[in-house]
Short mmCIF file of C-alpha atoms in Angstrom, two decimals:
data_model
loop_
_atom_site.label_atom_id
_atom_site.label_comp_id
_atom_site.label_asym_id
_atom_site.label_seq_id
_atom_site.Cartn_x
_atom_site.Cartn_y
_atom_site.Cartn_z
CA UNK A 1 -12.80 -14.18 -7.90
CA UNK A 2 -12.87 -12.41 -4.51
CA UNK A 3 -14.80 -8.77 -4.54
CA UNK A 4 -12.57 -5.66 -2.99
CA UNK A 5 -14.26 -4.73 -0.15
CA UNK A 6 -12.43 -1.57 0.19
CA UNK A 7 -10.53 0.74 -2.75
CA UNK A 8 -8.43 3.49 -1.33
CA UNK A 9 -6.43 5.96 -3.50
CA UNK A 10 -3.92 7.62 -2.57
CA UNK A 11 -3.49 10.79 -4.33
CA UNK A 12 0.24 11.94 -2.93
CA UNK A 13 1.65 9.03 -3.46
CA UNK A 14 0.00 7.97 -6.64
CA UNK A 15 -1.22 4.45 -5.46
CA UNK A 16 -4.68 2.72 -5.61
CA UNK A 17 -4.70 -0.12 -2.52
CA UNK A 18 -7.18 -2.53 -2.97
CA UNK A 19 -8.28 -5.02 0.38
CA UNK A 20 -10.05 -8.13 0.13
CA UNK A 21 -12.40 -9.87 2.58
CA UNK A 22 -9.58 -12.75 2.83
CA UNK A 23 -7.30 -10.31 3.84
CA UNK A 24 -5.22 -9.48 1.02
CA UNK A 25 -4.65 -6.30 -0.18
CA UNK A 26 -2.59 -4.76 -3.31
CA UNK A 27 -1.09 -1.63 -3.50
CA UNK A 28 -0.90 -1.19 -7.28
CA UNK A 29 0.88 2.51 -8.86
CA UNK A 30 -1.84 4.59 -10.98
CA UNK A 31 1.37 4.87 -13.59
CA UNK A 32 0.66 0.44 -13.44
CA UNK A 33 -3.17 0.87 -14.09
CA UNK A 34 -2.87 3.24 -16.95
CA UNK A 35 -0.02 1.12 -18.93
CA UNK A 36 -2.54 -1.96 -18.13
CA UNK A 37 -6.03 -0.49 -18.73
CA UNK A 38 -8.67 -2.87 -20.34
CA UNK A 39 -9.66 -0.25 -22.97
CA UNK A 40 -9.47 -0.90 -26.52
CA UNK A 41 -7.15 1.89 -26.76
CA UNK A 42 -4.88 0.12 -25.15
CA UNK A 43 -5.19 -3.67 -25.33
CA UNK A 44 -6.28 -3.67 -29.39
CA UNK A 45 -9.48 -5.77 -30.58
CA UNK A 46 -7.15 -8.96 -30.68
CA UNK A 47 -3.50 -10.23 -29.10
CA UNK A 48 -0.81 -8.53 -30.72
CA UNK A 49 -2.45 -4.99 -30.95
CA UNK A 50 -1.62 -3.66 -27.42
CA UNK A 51 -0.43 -0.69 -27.93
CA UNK A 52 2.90 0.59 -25.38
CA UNK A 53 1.83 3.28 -23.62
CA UNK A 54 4.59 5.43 -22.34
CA UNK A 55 5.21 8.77 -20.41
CA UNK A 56 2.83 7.56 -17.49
CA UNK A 57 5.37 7.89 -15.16
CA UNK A 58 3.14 11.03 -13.57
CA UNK A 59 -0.03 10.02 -13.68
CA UNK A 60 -2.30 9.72 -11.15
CA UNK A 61 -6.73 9.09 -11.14
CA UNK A 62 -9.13 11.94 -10.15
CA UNK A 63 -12.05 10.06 -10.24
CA UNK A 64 -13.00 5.90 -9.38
CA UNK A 65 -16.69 5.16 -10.87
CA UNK A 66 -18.51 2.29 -9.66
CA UNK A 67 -20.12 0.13 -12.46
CA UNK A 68 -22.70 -1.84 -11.22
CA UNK A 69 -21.63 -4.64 -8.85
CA UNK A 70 -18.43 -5.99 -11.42
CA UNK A 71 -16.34 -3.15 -12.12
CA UNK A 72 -15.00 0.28 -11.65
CA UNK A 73 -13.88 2.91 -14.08
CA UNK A 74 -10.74 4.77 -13.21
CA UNK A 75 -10.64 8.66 -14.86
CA UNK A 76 -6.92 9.17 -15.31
CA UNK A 77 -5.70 13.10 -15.08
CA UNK A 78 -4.27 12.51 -18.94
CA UNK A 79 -8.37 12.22 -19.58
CA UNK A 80 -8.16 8.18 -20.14
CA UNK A 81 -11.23 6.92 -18.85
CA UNK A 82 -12.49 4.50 -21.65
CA UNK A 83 -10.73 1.28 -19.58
CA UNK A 84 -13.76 -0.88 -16.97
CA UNK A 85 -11.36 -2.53 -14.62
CA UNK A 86 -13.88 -5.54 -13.44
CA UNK A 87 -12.93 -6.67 -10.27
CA UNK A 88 -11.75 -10.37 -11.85
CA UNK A 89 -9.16 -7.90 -13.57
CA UNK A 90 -8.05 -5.76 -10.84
CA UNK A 91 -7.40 -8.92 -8.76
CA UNK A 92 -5.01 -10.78 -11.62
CA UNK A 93 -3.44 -7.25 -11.78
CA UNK A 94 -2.50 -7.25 -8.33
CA UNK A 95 -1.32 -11.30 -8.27
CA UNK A 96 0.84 -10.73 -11.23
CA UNK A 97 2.04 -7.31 -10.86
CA UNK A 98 5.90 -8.54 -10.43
CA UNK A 99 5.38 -10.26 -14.10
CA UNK A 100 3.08 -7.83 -15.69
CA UNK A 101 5.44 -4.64 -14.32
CA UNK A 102 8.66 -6.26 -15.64
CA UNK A 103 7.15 -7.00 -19.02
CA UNK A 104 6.49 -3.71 -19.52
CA UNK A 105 9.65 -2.08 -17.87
CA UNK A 106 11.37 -4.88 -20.90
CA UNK A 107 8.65 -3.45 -23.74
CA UNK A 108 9.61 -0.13 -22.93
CA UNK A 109 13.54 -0.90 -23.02
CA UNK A 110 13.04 -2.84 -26.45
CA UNK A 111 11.10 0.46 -27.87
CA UNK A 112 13.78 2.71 -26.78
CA UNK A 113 12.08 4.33 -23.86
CA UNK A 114 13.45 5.73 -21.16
CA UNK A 115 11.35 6.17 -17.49
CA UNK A 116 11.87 9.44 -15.89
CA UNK A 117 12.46 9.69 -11.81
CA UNK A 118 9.76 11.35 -10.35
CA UNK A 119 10.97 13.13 -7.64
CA UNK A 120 8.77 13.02 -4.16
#
């Protein structure tokens, strides 16, 4: 898997954009990383405990943390910072974010949840 070569957040806008060495680059929403994160929290210990994570609409990272030369931790401003997004990860993230974004729009219709419009 290709390593970033650059990681850019942008804090107004709530985006982390990502650039590879082969040129391509993924803008991916903080609100998108949060709902995804590796952490146990999140994903379970097996398939089937992932737990839906909802009212992310609004957050955004105050902190990226390097871990070693495979990862990064991302400290969310709701205090989630359990998740190491390796950069294998971060790159399937990016190539399936049309898939992985729709599932959980559909997750979060099938639980009865509603996203709120930010306003800019």
């Amino acid at each position: 898997m290709p390593v970033p070569t650059e990681l850019n957040l942008h804090r107004q806008s709530r985006v982390l954009e990502i650039a590879y060495e082969d040129g391509t680059r993924f803008t991916l929403p903080c609100e998108y990383l949060r709902v995804y994160s590796p952490s146990a929290e999140v994903q379970g210990h097996s398939p089937g405990e992932r737990v839906l994570q909802v009212g992310k609409e609004d957050v955004g990272i105050d902190k990226i943390e390097p871990v070693g030369n495979y990862a990064v931790c991302l400290h969310f401003d709701d205090e989630h910072n359990t998740g190491l997004y390796s950069w294998d990860y971060l790159y399937r993230l990016g190539t399936e974010y049309d898939s992985l974004w729709n599932t959980y729009l559909d997750e979060l219709k099938q639980a009865g949840h509603t996203r709120k419009t930010l306003q800019s």
